[in-house]
PDB file of N, CA, C and O in Angstrom:
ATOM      1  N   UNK S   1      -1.840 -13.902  -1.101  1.00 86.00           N
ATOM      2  CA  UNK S   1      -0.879 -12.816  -1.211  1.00 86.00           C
ATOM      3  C   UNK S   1       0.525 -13.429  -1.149  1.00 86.00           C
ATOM      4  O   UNK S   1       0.753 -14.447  -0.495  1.00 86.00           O
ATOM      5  N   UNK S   2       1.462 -12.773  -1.855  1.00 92.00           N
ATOM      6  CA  UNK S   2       2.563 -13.344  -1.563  1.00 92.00           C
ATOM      7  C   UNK S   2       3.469 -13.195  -0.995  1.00 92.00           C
ATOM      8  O   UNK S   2       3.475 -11.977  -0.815  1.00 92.00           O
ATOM      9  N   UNK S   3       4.528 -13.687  -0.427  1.00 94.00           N
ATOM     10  CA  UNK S   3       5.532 -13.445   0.781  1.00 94.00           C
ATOM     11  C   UNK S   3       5.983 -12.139   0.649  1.00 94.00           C
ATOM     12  O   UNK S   3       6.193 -11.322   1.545  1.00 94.00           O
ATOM     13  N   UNK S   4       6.096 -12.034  -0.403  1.00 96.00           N
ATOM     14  CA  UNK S   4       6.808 -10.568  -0.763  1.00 96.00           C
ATOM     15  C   UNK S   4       6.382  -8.893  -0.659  1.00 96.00           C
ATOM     16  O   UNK S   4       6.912  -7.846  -0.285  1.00 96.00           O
ATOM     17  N   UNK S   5       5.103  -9.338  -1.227  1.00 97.00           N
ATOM     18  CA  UNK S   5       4.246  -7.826  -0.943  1.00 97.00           C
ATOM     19  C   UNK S   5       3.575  -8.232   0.780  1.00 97.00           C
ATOM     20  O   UNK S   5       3.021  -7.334   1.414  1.00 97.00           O
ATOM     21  N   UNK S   6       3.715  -9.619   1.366  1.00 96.00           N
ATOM     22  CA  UNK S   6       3.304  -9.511   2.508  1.00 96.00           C
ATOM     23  C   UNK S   6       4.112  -8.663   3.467  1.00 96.00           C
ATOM     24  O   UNK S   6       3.625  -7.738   4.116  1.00 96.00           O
ATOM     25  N   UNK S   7       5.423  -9.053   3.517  1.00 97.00           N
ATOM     26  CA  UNK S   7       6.834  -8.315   3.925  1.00 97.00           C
ATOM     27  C   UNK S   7       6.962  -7.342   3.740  1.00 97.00           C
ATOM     28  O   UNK S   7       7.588  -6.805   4.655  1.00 97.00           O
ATOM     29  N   UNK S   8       6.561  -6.373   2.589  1.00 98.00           N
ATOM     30  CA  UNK S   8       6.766  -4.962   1.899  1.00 98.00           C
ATOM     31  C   UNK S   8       5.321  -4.195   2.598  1.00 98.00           C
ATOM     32  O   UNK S   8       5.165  -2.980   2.721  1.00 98.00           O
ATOM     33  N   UNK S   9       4.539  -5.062   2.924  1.00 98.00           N
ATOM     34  CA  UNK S   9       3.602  -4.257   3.513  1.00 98.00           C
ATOM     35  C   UNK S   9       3.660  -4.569   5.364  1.00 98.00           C
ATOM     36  O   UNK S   9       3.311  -3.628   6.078  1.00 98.00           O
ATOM     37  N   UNK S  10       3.975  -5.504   5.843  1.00 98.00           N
ATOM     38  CA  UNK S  10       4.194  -5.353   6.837  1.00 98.00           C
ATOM     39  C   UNK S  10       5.456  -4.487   7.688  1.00 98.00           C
ATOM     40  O   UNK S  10       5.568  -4.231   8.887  1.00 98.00           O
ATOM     41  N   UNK S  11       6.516  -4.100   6.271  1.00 98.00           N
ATOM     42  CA  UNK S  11       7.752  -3.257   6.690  1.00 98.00           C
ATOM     43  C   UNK S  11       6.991  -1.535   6.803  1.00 98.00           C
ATOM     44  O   UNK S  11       7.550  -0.644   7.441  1.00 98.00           O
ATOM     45  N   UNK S  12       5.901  -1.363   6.197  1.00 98.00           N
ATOM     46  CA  UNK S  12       5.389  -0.356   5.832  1.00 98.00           C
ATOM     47  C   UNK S  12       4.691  -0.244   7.279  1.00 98.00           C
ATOM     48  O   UNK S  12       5.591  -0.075   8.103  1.00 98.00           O
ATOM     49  N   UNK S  13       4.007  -0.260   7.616  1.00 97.00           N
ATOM     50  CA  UNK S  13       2.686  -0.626   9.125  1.00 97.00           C
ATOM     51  C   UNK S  13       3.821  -0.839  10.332  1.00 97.00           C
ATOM     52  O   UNK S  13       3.740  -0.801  11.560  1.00 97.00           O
ATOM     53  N   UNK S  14       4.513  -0.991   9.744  1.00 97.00           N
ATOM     54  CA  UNK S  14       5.793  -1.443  11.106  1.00 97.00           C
ATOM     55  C   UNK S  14       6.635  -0.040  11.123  1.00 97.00           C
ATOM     56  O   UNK S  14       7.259  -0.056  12.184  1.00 97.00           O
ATOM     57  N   UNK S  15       6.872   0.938  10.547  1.00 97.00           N
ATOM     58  CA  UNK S  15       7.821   1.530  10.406  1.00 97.00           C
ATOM     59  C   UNK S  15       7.289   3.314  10.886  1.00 97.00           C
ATOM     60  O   UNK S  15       6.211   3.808  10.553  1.00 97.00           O
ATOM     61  N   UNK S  16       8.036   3.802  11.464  1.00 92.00           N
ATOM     62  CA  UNK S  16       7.358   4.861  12.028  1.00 92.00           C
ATOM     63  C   UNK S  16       7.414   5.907  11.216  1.00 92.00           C
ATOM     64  O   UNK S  16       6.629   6.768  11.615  1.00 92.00           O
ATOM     65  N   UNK S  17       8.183   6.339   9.923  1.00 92.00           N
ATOM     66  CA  UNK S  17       7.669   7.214   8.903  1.00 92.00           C
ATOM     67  C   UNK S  17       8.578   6.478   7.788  1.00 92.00           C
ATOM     68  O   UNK S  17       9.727   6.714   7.413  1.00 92.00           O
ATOM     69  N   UNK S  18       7.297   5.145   7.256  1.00 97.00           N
ATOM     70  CA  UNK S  18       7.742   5.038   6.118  1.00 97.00           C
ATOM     71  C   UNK S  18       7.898   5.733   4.659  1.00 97.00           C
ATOM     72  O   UNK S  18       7.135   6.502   4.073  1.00 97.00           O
ATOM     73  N   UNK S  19       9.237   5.156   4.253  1.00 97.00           N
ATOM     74  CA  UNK S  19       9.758   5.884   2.967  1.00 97.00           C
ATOM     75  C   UNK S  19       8.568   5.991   1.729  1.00 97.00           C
ATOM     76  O   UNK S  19       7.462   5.464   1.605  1.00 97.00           O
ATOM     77  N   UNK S  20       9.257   6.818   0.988  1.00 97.00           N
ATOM     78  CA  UNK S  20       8.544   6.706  -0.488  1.00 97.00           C
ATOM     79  C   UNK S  20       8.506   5.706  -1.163  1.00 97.00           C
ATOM     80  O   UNK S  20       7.612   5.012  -1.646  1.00 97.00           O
ATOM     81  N   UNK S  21      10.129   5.693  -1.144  1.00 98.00           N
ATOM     82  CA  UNK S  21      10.454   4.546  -2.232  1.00 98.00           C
ATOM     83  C   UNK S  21      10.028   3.196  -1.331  1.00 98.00           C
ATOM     84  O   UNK S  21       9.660   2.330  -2.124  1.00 98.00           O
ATOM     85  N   UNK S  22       9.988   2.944  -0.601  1.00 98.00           N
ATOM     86  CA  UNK S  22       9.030   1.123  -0.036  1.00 98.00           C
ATOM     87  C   UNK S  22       7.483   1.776  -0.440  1.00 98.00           C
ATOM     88  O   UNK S  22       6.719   0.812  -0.493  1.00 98.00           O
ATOM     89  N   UNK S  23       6.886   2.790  -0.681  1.00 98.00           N
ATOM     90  CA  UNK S  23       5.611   2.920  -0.985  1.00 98.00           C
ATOM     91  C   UNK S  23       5.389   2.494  -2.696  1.00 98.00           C
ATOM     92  O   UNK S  23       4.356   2.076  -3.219  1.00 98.00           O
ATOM     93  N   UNK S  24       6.648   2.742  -3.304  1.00 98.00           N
ATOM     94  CA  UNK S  24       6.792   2.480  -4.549  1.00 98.00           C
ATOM     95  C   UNK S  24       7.032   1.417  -4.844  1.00 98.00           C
ATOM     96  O   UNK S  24       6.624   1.048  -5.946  1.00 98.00           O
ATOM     97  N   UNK S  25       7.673   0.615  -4.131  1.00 98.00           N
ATOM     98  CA  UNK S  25       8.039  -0.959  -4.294  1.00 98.00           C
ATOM     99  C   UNK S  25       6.529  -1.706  -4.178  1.00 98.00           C
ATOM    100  O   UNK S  25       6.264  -2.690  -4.869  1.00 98.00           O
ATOM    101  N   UNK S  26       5.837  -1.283  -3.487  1.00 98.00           N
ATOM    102  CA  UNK S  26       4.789  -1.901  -2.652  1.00 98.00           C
ATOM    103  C   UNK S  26       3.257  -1.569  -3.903  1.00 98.00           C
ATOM    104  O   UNK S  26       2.303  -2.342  -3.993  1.00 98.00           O
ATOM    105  N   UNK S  27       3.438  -0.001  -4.888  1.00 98.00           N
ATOM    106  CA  UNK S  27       2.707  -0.005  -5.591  1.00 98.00           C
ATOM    107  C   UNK S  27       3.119  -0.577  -6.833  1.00 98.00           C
ATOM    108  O   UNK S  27       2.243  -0.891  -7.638  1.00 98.00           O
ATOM    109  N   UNK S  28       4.244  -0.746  -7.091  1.00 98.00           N
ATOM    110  CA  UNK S  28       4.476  -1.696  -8.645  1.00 98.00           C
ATOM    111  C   UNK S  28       4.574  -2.904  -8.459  1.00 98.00           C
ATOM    112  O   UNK S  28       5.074  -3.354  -9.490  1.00 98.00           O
ATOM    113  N   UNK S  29       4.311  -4.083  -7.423  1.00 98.00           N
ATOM    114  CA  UNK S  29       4.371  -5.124  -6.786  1.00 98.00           C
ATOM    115  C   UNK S  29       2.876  -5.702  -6.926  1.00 98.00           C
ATOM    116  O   UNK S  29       2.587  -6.721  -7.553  1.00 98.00           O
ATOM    117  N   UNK S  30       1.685  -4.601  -6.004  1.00 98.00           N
ATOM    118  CA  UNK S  30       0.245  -4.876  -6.643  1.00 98.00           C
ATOM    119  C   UNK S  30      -0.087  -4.697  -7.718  1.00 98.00           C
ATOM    120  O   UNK S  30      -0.808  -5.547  -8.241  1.00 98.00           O
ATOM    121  N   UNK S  31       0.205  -3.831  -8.265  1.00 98.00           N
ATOM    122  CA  UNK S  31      -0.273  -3.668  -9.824  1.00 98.00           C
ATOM    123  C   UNK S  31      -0.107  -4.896 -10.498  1.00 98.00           C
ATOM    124  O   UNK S  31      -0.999  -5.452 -11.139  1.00 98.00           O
ATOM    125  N   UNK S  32       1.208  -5.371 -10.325  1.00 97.00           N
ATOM    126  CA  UNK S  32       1.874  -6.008 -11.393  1.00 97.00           C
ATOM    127  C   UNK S  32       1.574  -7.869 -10.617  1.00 97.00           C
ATOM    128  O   UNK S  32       2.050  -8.911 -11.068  1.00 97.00           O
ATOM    129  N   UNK S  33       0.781  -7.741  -9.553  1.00 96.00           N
ATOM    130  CA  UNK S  33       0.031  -9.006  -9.116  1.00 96.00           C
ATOM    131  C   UNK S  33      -1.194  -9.312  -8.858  1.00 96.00           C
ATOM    132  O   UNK S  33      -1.639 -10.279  -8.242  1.00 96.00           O
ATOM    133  N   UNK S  34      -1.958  -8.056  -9.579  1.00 97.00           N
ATOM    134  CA  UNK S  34      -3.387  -7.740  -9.375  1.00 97.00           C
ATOM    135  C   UNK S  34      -4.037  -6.650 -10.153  1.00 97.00           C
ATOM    136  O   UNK S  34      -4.709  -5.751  -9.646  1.00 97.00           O
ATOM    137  N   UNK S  35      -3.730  -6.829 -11.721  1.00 97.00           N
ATOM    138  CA  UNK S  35      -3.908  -5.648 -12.438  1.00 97.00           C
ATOM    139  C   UNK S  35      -5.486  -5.626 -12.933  1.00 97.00           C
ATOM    140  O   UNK S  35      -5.959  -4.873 -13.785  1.00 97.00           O
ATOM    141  N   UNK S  36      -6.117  -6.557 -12.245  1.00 97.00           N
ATOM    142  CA  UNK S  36      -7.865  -7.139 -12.459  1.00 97.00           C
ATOM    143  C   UNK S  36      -8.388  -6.419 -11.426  1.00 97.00           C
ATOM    144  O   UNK S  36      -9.322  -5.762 -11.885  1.00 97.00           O
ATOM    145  N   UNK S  37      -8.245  -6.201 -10.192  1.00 97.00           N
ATOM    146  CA  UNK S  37      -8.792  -5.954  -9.391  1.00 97.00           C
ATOM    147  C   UNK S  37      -9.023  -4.815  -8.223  1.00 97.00           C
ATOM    148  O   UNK S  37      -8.539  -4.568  -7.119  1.00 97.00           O
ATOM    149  N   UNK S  38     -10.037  -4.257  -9.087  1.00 97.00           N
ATOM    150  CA  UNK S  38     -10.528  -2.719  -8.511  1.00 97.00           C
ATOM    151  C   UNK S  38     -10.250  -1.997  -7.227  1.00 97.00           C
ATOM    152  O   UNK S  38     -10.310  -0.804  -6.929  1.00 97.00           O
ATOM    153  N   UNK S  39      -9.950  -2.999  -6.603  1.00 97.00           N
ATOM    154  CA  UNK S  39      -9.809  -2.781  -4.650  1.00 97.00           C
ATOM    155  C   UNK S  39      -8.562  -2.247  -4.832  1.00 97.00           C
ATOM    156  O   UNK S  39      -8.269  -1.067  -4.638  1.00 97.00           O
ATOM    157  N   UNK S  40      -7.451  -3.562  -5.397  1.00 97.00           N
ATOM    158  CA  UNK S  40      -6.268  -3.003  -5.626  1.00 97.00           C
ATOM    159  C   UNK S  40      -5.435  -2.156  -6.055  1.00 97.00           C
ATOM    160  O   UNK S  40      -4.325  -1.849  -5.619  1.00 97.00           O
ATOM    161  N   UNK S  41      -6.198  -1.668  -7.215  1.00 98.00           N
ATOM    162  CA  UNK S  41      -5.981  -0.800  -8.192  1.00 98.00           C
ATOM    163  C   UNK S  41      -5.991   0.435  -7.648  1.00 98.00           C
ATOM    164  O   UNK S  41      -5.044   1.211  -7.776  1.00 98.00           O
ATOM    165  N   UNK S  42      -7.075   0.709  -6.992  1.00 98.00           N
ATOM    166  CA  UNK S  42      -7.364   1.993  -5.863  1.00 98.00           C
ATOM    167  C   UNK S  42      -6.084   2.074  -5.181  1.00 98.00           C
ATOM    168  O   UNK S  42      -5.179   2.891  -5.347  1.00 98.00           O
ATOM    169  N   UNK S  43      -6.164   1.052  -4.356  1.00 98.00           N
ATOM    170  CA  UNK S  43      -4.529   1.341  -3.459  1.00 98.00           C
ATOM    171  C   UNK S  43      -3.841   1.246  -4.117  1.00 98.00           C
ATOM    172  O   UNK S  43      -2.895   1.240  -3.329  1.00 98.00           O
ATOM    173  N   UNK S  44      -3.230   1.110  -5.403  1.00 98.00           N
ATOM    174  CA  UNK S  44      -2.228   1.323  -5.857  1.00 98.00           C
ATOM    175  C   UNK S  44      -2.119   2.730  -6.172  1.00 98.00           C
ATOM    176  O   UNK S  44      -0.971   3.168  -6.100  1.00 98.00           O
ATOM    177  N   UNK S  45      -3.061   3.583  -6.516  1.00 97.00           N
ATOM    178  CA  UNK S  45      -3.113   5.033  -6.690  1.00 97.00           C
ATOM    179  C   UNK S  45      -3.213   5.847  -5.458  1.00 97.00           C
ATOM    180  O   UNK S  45      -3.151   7.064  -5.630  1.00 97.00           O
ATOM    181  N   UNK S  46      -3.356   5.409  -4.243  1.00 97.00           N
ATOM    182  CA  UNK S  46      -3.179   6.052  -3.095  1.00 97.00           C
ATOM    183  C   UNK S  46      -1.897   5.803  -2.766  1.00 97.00           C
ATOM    184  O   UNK S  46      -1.393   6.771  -2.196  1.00 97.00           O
ATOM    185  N   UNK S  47      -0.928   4.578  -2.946  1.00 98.00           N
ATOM    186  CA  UNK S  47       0.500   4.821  -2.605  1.00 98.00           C
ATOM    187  C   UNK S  47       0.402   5.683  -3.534  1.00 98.00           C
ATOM    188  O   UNK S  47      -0.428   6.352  -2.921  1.00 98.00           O
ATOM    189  N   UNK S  48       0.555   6.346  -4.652  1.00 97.00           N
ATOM    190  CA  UNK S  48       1.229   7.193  -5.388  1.00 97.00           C
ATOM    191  C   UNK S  48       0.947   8.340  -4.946  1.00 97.00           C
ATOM    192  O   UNK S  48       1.501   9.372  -5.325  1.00 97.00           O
ATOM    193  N   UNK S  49       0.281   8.288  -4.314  1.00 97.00           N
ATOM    194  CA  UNK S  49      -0.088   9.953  -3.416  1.00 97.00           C
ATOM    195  C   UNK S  49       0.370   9.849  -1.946  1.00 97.00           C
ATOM    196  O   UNK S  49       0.035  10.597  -1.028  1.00 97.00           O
ATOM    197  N   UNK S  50       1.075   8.945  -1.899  1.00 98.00           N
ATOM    198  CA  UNK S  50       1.645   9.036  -0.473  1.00 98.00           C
ATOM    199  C   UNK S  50       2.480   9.935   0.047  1.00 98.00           C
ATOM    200  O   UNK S  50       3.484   9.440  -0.463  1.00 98.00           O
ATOM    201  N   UNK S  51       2.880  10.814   0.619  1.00 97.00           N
ATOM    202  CA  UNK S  51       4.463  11.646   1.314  1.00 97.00           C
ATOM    203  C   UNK S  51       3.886  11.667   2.838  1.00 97.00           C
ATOM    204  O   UNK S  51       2.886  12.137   3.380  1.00 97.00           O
ATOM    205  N   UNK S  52       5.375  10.690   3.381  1.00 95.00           N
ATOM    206  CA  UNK S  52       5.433  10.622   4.659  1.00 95.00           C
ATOM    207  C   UNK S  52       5.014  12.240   5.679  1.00 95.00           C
ATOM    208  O   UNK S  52       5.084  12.099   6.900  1.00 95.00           O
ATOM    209  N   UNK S  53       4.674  13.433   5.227  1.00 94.00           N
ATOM    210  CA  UNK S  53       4.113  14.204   6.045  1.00 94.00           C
ATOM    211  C   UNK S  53       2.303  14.758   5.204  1.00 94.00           C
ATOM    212  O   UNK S  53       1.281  15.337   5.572  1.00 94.00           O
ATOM    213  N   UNK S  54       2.652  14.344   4.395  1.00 93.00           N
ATOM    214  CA  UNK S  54       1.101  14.163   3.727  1.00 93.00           C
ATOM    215  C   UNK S  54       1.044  16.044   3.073  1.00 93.00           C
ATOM    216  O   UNK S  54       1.929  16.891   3.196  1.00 93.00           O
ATOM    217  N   UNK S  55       0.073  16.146   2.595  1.00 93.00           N
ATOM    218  CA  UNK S  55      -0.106  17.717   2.084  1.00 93.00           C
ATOM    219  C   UNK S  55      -1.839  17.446   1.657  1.00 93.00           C
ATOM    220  O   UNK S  55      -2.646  16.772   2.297  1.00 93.00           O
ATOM    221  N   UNK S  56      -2.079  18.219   0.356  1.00 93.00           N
ATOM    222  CA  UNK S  56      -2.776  19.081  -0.401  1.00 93.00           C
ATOM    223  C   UNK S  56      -3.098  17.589  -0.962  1.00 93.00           C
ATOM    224  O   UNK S  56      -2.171  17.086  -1.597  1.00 93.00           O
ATOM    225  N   UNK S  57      -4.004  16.988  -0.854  1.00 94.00           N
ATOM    226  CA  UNK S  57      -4.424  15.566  -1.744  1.00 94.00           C
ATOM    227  C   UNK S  57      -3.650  14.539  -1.629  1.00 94.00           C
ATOM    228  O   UNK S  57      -3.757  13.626  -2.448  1.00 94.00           O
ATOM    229  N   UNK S  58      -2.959  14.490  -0.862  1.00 97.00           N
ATOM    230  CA  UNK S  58      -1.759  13.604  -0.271  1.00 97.00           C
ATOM    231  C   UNK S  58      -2.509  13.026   0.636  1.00 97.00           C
ATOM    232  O   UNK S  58      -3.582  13.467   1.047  1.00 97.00           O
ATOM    233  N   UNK S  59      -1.846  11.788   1.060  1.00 96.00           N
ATOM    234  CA  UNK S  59      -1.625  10.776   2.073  1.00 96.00           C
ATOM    235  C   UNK S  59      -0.930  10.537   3.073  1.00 96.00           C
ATOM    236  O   UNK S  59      -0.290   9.512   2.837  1.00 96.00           O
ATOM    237  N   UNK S  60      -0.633  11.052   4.389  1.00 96.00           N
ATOM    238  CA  UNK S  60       0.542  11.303   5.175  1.00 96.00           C
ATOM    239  C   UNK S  60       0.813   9.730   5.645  1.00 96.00           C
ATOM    240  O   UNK S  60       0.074   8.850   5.204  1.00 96.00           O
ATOM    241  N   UNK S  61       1.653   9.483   6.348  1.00 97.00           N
ATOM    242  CA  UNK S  61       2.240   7.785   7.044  1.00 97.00           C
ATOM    243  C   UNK S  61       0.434   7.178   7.874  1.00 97.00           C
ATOM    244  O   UNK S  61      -0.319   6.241   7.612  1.00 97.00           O
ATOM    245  N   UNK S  62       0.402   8.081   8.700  1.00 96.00           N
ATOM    246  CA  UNK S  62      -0.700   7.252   9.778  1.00 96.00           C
ATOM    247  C   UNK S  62      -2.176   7.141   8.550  1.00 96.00           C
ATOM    248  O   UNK S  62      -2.842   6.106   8.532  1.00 96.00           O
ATOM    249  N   UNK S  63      -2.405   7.934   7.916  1.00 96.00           N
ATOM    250  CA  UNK S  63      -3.773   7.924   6.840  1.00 96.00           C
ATOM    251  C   UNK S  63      -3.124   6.431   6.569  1.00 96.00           C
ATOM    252  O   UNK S  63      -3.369   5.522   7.362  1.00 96.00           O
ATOM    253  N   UNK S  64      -2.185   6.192   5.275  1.00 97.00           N
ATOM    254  CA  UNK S  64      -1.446   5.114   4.622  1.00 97.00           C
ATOM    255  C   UNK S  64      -0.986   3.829   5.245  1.00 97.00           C
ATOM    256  O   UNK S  64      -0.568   2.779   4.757  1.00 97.00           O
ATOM    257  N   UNK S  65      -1.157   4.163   6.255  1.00 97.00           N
ATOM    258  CA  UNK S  65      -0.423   2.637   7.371  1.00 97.00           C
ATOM    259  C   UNK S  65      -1.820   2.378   7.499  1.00 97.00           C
ATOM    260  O   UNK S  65      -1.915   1.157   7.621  1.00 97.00           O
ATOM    261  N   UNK S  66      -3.357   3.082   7.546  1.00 97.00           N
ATOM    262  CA  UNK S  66      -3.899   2.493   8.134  1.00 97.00           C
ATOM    263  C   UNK S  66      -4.846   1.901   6.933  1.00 97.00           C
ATOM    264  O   UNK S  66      -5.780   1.237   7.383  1.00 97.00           O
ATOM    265  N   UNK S  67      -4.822   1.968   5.924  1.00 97.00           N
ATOM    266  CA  UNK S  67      -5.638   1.879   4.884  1.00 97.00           C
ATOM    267  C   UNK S  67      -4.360   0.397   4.279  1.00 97.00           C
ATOM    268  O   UNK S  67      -4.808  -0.661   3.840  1.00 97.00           O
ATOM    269  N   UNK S  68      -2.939   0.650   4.392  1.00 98.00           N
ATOM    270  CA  UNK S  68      -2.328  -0.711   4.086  1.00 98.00           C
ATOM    271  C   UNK S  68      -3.174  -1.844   5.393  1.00 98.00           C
ATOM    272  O   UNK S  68      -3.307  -3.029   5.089  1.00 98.00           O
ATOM    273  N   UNK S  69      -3.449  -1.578   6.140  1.00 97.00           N
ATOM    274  CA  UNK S  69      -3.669  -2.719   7.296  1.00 97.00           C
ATOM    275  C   UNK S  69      -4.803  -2.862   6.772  1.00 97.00           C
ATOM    276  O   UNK S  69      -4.574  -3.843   6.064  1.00 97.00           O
ATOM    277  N   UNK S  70      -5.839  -2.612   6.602  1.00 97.00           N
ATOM    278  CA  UNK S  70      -7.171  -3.271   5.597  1.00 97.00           C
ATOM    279  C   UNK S  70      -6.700  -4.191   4.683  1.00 97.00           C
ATOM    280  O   UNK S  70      -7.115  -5.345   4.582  1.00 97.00           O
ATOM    281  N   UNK S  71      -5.402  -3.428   3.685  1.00 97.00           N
ATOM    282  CA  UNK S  71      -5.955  -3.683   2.713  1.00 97.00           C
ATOM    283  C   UNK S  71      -4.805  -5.415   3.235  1.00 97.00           C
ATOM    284  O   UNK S  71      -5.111  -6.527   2.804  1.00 97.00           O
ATOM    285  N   UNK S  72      -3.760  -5.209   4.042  1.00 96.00           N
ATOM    286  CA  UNK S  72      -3.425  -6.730   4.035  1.00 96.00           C
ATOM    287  C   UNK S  72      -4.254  -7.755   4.433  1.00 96.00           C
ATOM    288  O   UNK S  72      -4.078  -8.920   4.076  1.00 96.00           O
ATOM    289  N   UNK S  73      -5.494  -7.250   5.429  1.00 95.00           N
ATOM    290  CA  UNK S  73      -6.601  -8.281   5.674  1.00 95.00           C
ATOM    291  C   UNK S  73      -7.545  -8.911   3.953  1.00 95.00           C
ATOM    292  O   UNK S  73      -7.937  -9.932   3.388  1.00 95.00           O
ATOM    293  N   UNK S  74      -7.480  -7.573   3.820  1.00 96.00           N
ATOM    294  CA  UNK S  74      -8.520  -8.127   1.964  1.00 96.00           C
ATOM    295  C   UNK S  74      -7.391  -8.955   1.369  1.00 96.00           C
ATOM    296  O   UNK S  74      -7.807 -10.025   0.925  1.00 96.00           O
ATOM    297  N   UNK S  75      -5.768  -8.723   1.200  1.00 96.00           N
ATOM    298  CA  UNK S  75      -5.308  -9.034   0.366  1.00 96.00           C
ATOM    299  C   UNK S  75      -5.369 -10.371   0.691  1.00 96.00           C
ATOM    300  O   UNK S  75      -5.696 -11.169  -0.187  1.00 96.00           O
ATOM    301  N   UNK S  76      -5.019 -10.879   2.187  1.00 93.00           N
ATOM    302  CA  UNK S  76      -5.320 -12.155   2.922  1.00 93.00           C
ATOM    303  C   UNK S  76      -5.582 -13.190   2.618  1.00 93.00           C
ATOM    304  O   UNK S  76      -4.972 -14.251   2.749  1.00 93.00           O
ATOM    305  N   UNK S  77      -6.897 -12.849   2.011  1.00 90.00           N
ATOM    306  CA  UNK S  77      -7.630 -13.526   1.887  1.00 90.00           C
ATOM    307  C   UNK S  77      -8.049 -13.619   0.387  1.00 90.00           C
ATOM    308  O   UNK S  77      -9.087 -14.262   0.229  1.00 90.00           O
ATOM    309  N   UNK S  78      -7.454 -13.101  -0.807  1.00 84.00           N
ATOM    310  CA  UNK S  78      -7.329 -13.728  -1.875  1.00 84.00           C
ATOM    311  C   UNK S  78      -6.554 -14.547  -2.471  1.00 84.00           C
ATOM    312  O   UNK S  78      -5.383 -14.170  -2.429  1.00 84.00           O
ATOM    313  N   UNK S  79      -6.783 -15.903  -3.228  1.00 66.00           N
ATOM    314  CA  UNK S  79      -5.856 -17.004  -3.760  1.00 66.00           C
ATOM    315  C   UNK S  79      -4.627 -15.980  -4.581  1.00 66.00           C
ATOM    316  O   UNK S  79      -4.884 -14.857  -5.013  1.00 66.00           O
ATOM    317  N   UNK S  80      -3.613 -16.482  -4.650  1.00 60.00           N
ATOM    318  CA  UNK S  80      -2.507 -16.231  -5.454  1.00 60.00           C
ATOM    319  C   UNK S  80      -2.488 -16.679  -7.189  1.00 60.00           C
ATOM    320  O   UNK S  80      -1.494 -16.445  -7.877  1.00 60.00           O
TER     321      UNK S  80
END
């Protein structure tokens, strides 16, 4: 993984109601460093359903912080 989406996701898990727009940075960042891979791809369509109080098919902060903390362990552990 790289320094960058490591940082963008650890600002995310760190932050007590992270923004949209770092959810957006964070989904055009995987896409665009992992457009092969199904795991990723998924979370990239769950940030897009993210809003920090969550709704109707939405994703609120604590759902999304906790599904980014997986996914930085999977991301972890794939080569760059």
């Amino acid at each position: 993984m790289n320094r960058s989406i490591e940082a963008m996701l650890d600002a995310f898990i760190a932050a007590d109601r992270p923004s949209i727009l770092l959810a957006n940075e964070i989904e055009v960042a995987l896409d665009d460093a992992y457009p092969d891979n199904d795991y990723v791809q998924d979370l990239v369509s769950m940030l897009a359903m993210y809003r920090p109080q969550g709704g109707e098919f939405l994703y609120d902060a604590e759902a999304m912080r906790a599904k980014l903390v997986r996914a930085r362990d999977y991301l972890s552990g794939l080569a760059d």
